[in-house]
JSON list of C-alpha atoms in Angstrom, two decimals:
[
{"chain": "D", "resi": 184, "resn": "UNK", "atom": "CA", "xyz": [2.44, 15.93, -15.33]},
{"chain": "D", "resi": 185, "resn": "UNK", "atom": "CA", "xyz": [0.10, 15.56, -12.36]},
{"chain": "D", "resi": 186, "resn": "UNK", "atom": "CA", "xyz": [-3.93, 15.93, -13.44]},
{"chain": "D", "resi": 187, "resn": "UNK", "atom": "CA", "xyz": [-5.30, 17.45, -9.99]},
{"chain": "D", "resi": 188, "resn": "UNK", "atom": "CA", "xyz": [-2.88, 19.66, -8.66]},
{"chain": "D", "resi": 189, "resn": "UNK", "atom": "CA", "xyz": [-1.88, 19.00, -4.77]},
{"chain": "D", "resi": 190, "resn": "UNK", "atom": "CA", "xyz": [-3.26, 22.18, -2.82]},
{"chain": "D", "resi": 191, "resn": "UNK", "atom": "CA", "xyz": [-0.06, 24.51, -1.69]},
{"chain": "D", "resi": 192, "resn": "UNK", "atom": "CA", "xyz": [-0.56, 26.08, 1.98]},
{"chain": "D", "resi": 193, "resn": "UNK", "atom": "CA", "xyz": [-1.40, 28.25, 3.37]},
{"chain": "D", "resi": 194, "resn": "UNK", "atom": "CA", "xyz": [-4.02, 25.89, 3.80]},
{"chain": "D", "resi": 195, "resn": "UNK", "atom": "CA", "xyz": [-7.59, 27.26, 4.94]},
{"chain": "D", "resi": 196, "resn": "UNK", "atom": "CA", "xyz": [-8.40, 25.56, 8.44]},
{"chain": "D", "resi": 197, "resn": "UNK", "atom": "CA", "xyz": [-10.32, 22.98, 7.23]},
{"chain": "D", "resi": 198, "resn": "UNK", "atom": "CA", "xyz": [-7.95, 21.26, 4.69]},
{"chain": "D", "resi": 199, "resn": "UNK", "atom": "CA", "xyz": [-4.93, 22.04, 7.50]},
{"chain": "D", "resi": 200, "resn": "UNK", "atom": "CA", "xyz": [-7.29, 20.33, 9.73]},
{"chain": "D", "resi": 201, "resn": "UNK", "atom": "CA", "xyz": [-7.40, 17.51, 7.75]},
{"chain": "D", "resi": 202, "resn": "UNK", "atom": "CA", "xyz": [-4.09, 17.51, 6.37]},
{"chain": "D", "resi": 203, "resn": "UNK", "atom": "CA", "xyz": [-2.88, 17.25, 10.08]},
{"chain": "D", "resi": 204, "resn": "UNK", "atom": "CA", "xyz": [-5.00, 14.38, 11.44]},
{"chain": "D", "resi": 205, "resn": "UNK", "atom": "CA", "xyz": [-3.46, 12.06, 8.51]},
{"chain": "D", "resi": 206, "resn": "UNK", "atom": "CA", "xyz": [-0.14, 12.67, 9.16]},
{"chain": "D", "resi": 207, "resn": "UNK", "atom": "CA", "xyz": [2.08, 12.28, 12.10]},
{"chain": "D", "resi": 208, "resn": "UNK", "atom": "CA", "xyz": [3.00, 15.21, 14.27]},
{"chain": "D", "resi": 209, "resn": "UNK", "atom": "CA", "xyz": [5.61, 17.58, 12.54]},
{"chain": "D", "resi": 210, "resn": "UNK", "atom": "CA", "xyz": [5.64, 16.18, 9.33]},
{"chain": "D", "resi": 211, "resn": "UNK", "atom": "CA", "xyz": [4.31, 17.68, 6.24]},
{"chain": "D", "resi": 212, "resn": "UNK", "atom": "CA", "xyz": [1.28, 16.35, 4.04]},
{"chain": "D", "resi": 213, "resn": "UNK", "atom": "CA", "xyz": [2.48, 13.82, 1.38]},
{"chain": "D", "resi": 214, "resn": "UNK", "atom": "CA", "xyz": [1.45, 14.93, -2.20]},
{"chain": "D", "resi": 215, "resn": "UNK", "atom": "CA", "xyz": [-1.50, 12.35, -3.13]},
{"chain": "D", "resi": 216, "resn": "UNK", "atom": "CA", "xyz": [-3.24, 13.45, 0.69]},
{"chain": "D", "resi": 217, "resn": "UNK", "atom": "CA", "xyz": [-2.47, 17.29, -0.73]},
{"chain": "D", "resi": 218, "resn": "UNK", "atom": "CA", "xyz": [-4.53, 15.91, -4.19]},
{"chain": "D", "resi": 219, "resn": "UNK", "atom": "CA", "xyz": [-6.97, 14.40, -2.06]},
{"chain": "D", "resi": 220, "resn": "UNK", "atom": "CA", "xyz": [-8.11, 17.33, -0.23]},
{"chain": "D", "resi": 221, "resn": "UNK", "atom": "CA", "xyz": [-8.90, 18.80, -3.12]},
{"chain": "D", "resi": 222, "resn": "UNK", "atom": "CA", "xyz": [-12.45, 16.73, -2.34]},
{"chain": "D", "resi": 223, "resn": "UNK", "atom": "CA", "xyz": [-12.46, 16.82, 1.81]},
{"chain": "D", "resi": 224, "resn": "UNK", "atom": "CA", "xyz": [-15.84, 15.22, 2.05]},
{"chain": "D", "resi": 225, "resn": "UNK", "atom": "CA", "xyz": [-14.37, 12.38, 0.50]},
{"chain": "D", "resi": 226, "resn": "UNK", "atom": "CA", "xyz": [-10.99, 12.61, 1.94]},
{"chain": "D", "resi": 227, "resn": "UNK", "atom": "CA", "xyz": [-12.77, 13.15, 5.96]},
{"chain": "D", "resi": 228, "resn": "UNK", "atom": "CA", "xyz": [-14.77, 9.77, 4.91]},
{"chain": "D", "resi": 229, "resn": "UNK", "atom": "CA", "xyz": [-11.85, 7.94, 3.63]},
{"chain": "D", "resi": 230, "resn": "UNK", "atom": "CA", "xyz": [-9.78, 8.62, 7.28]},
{"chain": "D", "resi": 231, "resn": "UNK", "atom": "CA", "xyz": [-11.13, 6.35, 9.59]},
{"chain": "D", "resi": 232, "resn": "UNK", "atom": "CA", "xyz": [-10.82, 3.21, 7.27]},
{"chain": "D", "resi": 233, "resn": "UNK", "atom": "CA", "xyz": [-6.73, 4.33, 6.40]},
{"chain": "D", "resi": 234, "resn": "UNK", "atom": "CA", "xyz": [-6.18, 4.73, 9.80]},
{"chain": "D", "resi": 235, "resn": "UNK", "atom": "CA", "xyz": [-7.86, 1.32, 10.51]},
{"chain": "D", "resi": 236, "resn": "UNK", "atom": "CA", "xyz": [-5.64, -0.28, 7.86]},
{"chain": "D", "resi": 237, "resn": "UNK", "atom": "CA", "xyz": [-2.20, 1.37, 8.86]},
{"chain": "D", "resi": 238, "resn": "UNK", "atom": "CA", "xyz": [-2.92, 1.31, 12.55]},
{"chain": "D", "resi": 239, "resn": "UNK", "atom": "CA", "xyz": [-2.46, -1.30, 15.41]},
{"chain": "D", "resi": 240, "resn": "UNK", "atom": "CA", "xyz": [-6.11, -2.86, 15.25]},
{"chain": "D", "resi": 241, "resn": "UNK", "atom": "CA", "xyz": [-5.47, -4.35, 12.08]},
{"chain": "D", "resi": 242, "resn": "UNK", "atom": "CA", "xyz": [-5.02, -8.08, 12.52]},
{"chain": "D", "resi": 243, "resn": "UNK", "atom": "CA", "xyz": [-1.92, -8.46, 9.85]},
{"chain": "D", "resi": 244, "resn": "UNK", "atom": "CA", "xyz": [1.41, -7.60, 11.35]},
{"chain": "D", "resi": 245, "resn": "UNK", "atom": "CA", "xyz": [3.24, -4.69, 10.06]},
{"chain": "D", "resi": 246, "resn": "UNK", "atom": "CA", "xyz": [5.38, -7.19, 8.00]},
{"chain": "D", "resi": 247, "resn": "UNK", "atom": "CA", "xyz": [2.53, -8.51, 6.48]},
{"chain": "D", "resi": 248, "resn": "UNK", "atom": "CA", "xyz": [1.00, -6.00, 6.15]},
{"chain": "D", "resi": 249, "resn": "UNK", "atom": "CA", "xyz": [3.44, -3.83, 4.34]},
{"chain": "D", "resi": 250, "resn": "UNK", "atom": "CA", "xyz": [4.09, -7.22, 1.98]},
{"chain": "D", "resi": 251, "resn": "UNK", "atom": "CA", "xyz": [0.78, -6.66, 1.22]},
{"chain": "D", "resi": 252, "resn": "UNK", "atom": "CA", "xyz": [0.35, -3.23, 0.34]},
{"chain": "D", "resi": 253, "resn": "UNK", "atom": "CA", "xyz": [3.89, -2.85, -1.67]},
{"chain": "D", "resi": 254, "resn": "UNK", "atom": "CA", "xyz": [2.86, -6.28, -3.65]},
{"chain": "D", "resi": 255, "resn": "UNK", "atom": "CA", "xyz": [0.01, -4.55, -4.51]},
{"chain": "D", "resi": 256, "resn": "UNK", "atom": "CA", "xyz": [1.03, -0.96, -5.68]},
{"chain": "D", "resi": 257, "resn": "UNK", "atom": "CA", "xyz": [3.69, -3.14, -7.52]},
{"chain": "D", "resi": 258, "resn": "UNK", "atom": "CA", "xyz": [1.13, -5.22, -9.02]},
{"chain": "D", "resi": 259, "resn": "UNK", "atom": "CA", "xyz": [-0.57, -1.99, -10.05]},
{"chain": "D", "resi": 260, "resn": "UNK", "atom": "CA", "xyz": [2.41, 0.00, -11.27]},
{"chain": "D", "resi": 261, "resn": "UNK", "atom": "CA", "xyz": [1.75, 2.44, -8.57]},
{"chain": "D", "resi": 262, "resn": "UNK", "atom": "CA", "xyz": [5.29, 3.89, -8.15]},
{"chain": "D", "resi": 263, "resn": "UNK", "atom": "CA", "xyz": [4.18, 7.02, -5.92]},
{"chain": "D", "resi": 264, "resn": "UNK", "atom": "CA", "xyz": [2.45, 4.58, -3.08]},
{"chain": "D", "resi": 265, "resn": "UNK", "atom": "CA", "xyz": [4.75, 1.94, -4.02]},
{"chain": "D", "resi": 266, "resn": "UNK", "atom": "CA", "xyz": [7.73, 4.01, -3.15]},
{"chain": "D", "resi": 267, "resn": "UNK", "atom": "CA", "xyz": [6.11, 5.90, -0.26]},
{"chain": "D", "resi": 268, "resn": "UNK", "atom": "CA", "xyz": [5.59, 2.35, 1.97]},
{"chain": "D", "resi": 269, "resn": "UNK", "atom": "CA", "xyz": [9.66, 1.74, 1.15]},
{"chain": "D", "resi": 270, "resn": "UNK", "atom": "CA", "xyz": [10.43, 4.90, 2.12]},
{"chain": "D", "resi": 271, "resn": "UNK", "atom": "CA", "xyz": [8.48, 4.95, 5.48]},
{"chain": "D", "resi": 272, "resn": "UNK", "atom": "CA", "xyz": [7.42, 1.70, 6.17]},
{"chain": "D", "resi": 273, "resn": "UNK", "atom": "CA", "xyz": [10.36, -1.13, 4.53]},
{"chain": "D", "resi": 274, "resn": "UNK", "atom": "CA", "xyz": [13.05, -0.81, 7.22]},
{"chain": "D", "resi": 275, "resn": "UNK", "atom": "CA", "xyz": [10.39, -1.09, 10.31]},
{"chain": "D", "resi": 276, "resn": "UNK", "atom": "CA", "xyz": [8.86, -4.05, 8.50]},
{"chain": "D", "resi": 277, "resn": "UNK", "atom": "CA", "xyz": [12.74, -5.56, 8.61]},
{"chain": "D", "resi": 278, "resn": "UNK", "atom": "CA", "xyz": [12.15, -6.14, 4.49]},
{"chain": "D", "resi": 279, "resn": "UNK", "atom": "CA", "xyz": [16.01, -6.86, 2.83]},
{"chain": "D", "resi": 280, "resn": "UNK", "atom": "CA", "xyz": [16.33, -5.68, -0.86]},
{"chain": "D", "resi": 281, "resn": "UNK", "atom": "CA", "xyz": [16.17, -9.16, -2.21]},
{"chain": "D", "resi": 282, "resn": "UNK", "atom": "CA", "xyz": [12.47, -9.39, -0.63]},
{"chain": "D", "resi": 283, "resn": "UNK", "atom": "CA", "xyz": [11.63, -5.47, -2.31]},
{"chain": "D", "resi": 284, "resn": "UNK", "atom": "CA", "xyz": [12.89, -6.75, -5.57]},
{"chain": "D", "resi": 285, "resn": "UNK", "atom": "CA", "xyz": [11.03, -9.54, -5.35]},
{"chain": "D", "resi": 286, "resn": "UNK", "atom": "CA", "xyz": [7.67, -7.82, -4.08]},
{"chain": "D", "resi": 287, "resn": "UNK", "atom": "CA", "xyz": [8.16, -5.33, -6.89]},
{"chain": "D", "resi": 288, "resn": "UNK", "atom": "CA", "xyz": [9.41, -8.43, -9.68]},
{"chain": "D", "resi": 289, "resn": "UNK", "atom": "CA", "xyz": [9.49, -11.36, -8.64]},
{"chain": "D", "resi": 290, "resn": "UNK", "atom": "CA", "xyz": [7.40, -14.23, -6.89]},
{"chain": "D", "resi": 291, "resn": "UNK", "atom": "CA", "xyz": [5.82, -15.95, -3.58]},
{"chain": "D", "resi": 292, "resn": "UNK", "atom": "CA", "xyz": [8.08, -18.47, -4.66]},
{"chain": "D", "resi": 293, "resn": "UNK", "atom": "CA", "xyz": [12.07, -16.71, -4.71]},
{"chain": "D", "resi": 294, "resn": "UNK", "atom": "CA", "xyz": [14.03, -17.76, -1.77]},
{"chain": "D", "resi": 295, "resn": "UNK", "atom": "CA", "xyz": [13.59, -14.88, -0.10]},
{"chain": "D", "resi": 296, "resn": "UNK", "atom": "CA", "xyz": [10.23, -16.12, 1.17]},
{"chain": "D", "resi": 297, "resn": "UNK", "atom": "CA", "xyz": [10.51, -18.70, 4.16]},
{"chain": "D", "resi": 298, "resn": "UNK", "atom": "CA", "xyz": [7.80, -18.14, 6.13]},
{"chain": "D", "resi": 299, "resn": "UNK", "atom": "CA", "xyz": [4.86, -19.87, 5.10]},
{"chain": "D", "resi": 300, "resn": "UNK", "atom": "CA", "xyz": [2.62, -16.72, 6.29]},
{"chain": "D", "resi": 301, "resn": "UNK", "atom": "CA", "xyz": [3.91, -14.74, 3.90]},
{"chain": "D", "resi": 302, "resn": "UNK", "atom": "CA", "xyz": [4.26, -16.57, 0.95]},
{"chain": "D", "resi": 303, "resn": "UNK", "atom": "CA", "xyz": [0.95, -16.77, 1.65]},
{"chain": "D", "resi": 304, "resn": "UNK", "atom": "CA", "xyz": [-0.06, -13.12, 1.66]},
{"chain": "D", "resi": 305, "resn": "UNK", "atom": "CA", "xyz": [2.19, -12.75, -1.31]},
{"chain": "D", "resi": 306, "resn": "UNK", "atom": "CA", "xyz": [0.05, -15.32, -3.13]},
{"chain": "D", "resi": 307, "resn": "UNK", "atom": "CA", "xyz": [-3.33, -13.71, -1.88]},
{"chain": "D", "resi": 308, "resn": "UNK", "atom": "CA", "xyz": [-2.28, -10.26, -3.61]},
{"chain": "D", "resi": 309, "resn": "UNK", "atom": "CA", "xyz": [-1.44, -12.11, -7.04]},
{"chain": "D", "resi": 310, "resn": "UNK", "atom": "CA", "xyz": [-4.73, -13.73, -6.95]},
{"chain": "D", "resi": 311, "resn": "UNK", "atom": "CA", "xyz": [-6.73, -10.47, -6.25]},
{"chain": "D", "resi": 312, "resn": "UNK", "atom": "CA", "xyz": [-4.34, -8.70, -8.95]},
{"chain": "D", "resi": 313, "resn": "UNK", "atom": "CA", "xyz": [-4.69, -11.65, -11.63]},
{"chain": "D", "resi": 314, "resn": "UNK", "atom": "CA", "xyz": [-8.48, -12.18, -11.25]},
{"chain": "D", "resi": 315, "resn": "UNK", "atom": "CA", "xyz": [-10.22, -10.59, -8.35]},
{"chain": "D", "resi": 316, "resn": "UNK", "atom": "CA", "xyz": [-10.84, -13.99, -6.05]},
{"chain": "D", "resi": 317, "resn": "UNK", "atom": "CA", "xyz": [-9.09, -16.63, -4.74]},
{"chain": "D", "resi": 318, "resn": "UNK", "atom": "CA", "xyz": [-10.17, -20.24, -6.24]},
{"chain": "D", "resi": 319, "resn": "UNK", "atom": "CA", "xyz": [-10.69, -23.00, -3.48]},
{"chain": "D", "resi": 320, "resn": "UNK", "atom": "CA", "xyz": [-6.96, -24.19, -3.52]},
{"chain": "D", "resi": 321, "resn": "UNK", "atom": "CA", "xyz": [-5.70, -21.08, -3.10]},
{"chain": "D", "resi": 322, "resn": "UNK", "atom": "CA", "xyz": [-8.54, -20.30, -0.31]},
{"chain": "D", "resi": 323, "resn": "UNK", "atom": "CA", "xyz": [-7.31, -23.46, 1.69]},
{"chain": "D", "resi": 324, "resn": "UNK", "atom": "CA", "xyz": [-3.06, -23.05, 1.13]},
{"chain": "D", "resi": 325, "resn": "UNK", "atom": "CA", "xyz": [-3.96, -18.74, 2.63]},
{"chain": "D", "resi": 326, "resn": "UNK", "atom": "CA", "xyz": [-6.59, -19.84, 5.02]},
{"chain": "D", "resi": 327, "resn": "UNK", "atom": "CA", "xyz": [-4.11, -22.82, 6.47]},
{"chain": "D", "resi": 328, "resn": "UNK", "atom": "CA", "xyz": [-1.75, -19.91, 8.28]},
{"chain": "D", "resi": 329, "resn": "UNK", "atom": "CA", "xyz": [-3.81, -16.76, 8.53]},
{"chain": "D", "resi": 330, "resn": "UNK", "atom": "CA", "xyz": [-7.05, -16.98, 10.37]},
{"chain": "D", "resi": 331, "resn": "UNK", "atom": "CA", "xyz": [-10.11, -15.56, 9.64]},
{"chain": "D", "resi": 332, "resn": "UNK", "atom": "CA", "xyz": [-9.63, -12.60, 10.62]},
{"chain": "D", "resi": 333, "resn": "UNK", "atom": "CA", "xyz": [-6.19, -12.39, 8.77]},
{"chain": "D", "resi": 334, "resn": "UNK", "atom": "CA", "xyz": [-7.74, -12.79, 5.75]},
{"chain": "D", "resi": 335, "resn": "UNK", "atom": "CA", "xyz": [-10.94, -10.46, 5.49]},
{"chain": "D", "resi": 336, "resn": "UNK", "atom": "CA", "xyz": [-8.42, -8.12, 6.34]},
{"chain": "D", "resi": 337, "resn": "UNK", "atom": "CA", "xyz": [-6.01, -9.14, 3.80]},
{"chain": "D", "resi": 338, "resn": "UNK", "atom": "CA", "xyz": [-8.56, -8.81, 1.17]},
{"chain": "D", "resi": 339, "resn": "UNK", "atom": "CA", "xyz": [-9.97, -5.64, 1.99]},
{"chain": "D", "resi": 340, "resn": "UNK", "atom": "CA", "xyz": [-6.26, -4.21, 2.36]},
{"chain": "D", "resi": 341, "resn": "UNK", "atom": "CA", "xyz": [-5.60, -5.14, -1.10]},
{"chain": "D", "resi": 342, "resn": "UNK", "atom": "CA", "xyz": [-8.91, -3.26, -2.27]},
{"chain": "D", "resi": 343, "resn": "UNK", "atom": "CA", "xyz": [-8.00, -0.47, -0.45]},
{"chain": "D", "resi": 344, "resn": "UNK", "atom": "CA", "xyz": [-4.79, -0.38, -2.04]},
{"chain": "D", "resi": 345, "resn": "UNK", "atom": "CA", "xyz": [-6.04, -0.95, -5.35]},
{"chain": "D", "resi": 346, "resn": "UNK", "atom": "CA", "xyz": [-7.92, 2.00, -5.20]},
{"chain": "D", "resi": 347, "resn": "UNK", "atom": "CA", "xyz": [-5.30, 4.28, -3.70]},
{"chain": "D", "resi": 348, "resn": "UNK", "atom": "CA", "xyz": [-3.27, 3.24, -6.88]},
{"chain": "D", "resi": 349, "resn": "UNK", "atom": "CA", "xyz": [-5.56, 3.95, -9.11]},
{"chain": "D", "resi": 350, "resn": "UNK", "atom": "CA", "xyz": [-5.91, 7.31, -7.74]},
{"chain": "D", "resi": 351, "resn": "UNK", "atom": "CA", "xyz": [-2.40, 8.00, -7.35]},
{"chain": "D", "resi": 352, "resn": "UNK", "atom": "CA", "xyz": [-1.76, 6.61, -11.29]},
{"chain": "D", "resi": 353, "resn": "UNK", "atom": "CA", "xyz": [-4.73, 8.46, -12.83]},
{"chain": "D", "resi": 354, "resn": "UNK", "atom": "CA", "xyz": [-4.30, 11.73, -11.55]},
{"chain": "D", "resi": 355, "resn": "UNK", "atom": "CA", "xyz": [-0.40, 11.17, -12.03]},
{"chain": "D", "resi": 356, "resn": "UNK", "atom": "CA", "xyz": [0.69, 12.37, -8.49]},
{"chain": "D", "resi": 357, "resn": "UNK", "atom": "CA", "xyz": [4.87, 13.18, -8.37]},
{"chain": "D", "resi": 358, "resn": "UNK", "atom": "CA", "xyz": [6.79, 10.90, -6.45]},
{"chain": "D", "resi": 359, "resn": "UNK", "atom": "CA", "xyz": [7.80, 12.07, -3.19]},
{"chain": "D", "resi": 360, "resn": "UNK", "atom": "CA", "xyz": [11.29, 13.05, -2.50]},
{"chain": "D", "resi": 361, "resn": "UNK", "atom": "CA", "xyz": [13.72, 10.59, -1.73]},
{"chain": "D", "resi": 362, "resn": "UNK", "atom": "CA", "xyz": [11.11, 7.70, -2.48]},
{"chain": "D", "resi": 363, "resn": "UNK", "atom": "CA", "xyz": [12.68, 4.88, -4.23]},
{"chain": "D", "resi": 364, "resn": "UNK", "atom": "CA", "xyz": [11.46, 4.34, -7.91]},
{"chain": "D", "resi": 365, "resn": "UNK", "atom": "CA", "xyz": [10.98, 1.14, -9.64]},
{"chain": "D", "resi": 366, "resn": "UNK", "atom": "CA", "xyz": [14.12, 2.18, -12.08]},
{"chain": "D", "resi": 367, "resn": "UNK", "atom": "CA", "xyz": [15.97, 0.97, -8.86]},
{"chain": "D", "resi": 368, "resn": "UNK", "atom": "CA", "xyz": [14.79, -2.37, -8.43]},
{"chain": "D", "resi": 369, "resn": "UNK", "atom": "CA", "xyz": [14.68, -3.02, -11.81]},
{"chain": "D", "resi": 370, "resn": "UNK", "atom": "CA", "xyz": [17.99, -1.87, -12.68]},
{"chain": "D", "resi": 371, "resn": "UNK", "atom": "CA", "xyz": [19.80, -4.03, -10.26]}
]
């Protein structure tokens, strides 16, 4: 039972306003930006740096990207954000079900991982999840194929994602329909 109800429209300007400008054209507001609004100052502020992380400026591909993000919310038994980035985001970023399963259950090291890149990412998100930092090995095996860049982004992604799972779990936000749930990965 979700904590902070999503707001219903008719929205007042404002919150349509907002509501708009973090979605694409023509498609409705997911649930947690609905919960968000709920505190637009916050939600306004919060824009910019989403659109930063999901747009075309960010230095991660959308591949690696969306590894990390989906590691993360799995790491964080997020299933609303964890199932929204399959549902939108898992076919662009050309991920097969053996790597979801394994984002969700499994390891940097499953066979499903041959590019050094991403095992690498994959191993970056564990490291954030398991303690918060990355110890000088693991430093020098993420910082040996992503660049600087890469990885400040990387790290900051993760945050970011931390946080919008944390959100999304606490205030119990309902799973989007059609979103895969982890009862699917983990059942097969």
């Amino acid at each position: 039972m979700t904590r902070i109800a999503p707001v219903e429209p008719p929205y007042p300007p404002d919150v349509a306003a907002q509501l708009e400008a973090m979605m694409p054209a023509g498609v409705p507001p997911i649930g947690l930006f609905r919960t968000l609004v709920r505190n637009l100052p916050m939600t306004a502020a919060m824009s910019g740096w989403g659109r930063y992380e999901l747009g075309p400026r960010l230095s991660l591909s959308l591949r690696e990207r969306e590894l990390a993000i989906v590691r993360t919310c799995a790491r964080c038994r997020c299933e609303y954000e964890w199932g929204v980035h399959l549902m939108v985001f898992a076919e662009r970023a050309g991920l097969t079900e053996d790597q979801i399963r394994s984002l969700t259950i499994g390891s940097a090291d499953d066979p499903c991982w041959t590019v050094a890149a991403e095992r690498a990412v994959i191993r970056v998100v564990d490291a954030l999840c398991d303690t918060g930092d990355l110890d000088d090995e693991q430093w020098a095996a993420a910082r040996a194929v992503l660049d600087e860049p890469q990885l400040l982004d990387l790290l900051l992604l993760c945050g970011w994602y931390h946080a919008i799972s944390f959100t999304a779990r606490a205030v119990r936000v309902t799973p989007e329909p059609g979103a895969p749930r982890f009862a699917d990965i983990t059942a097969a």
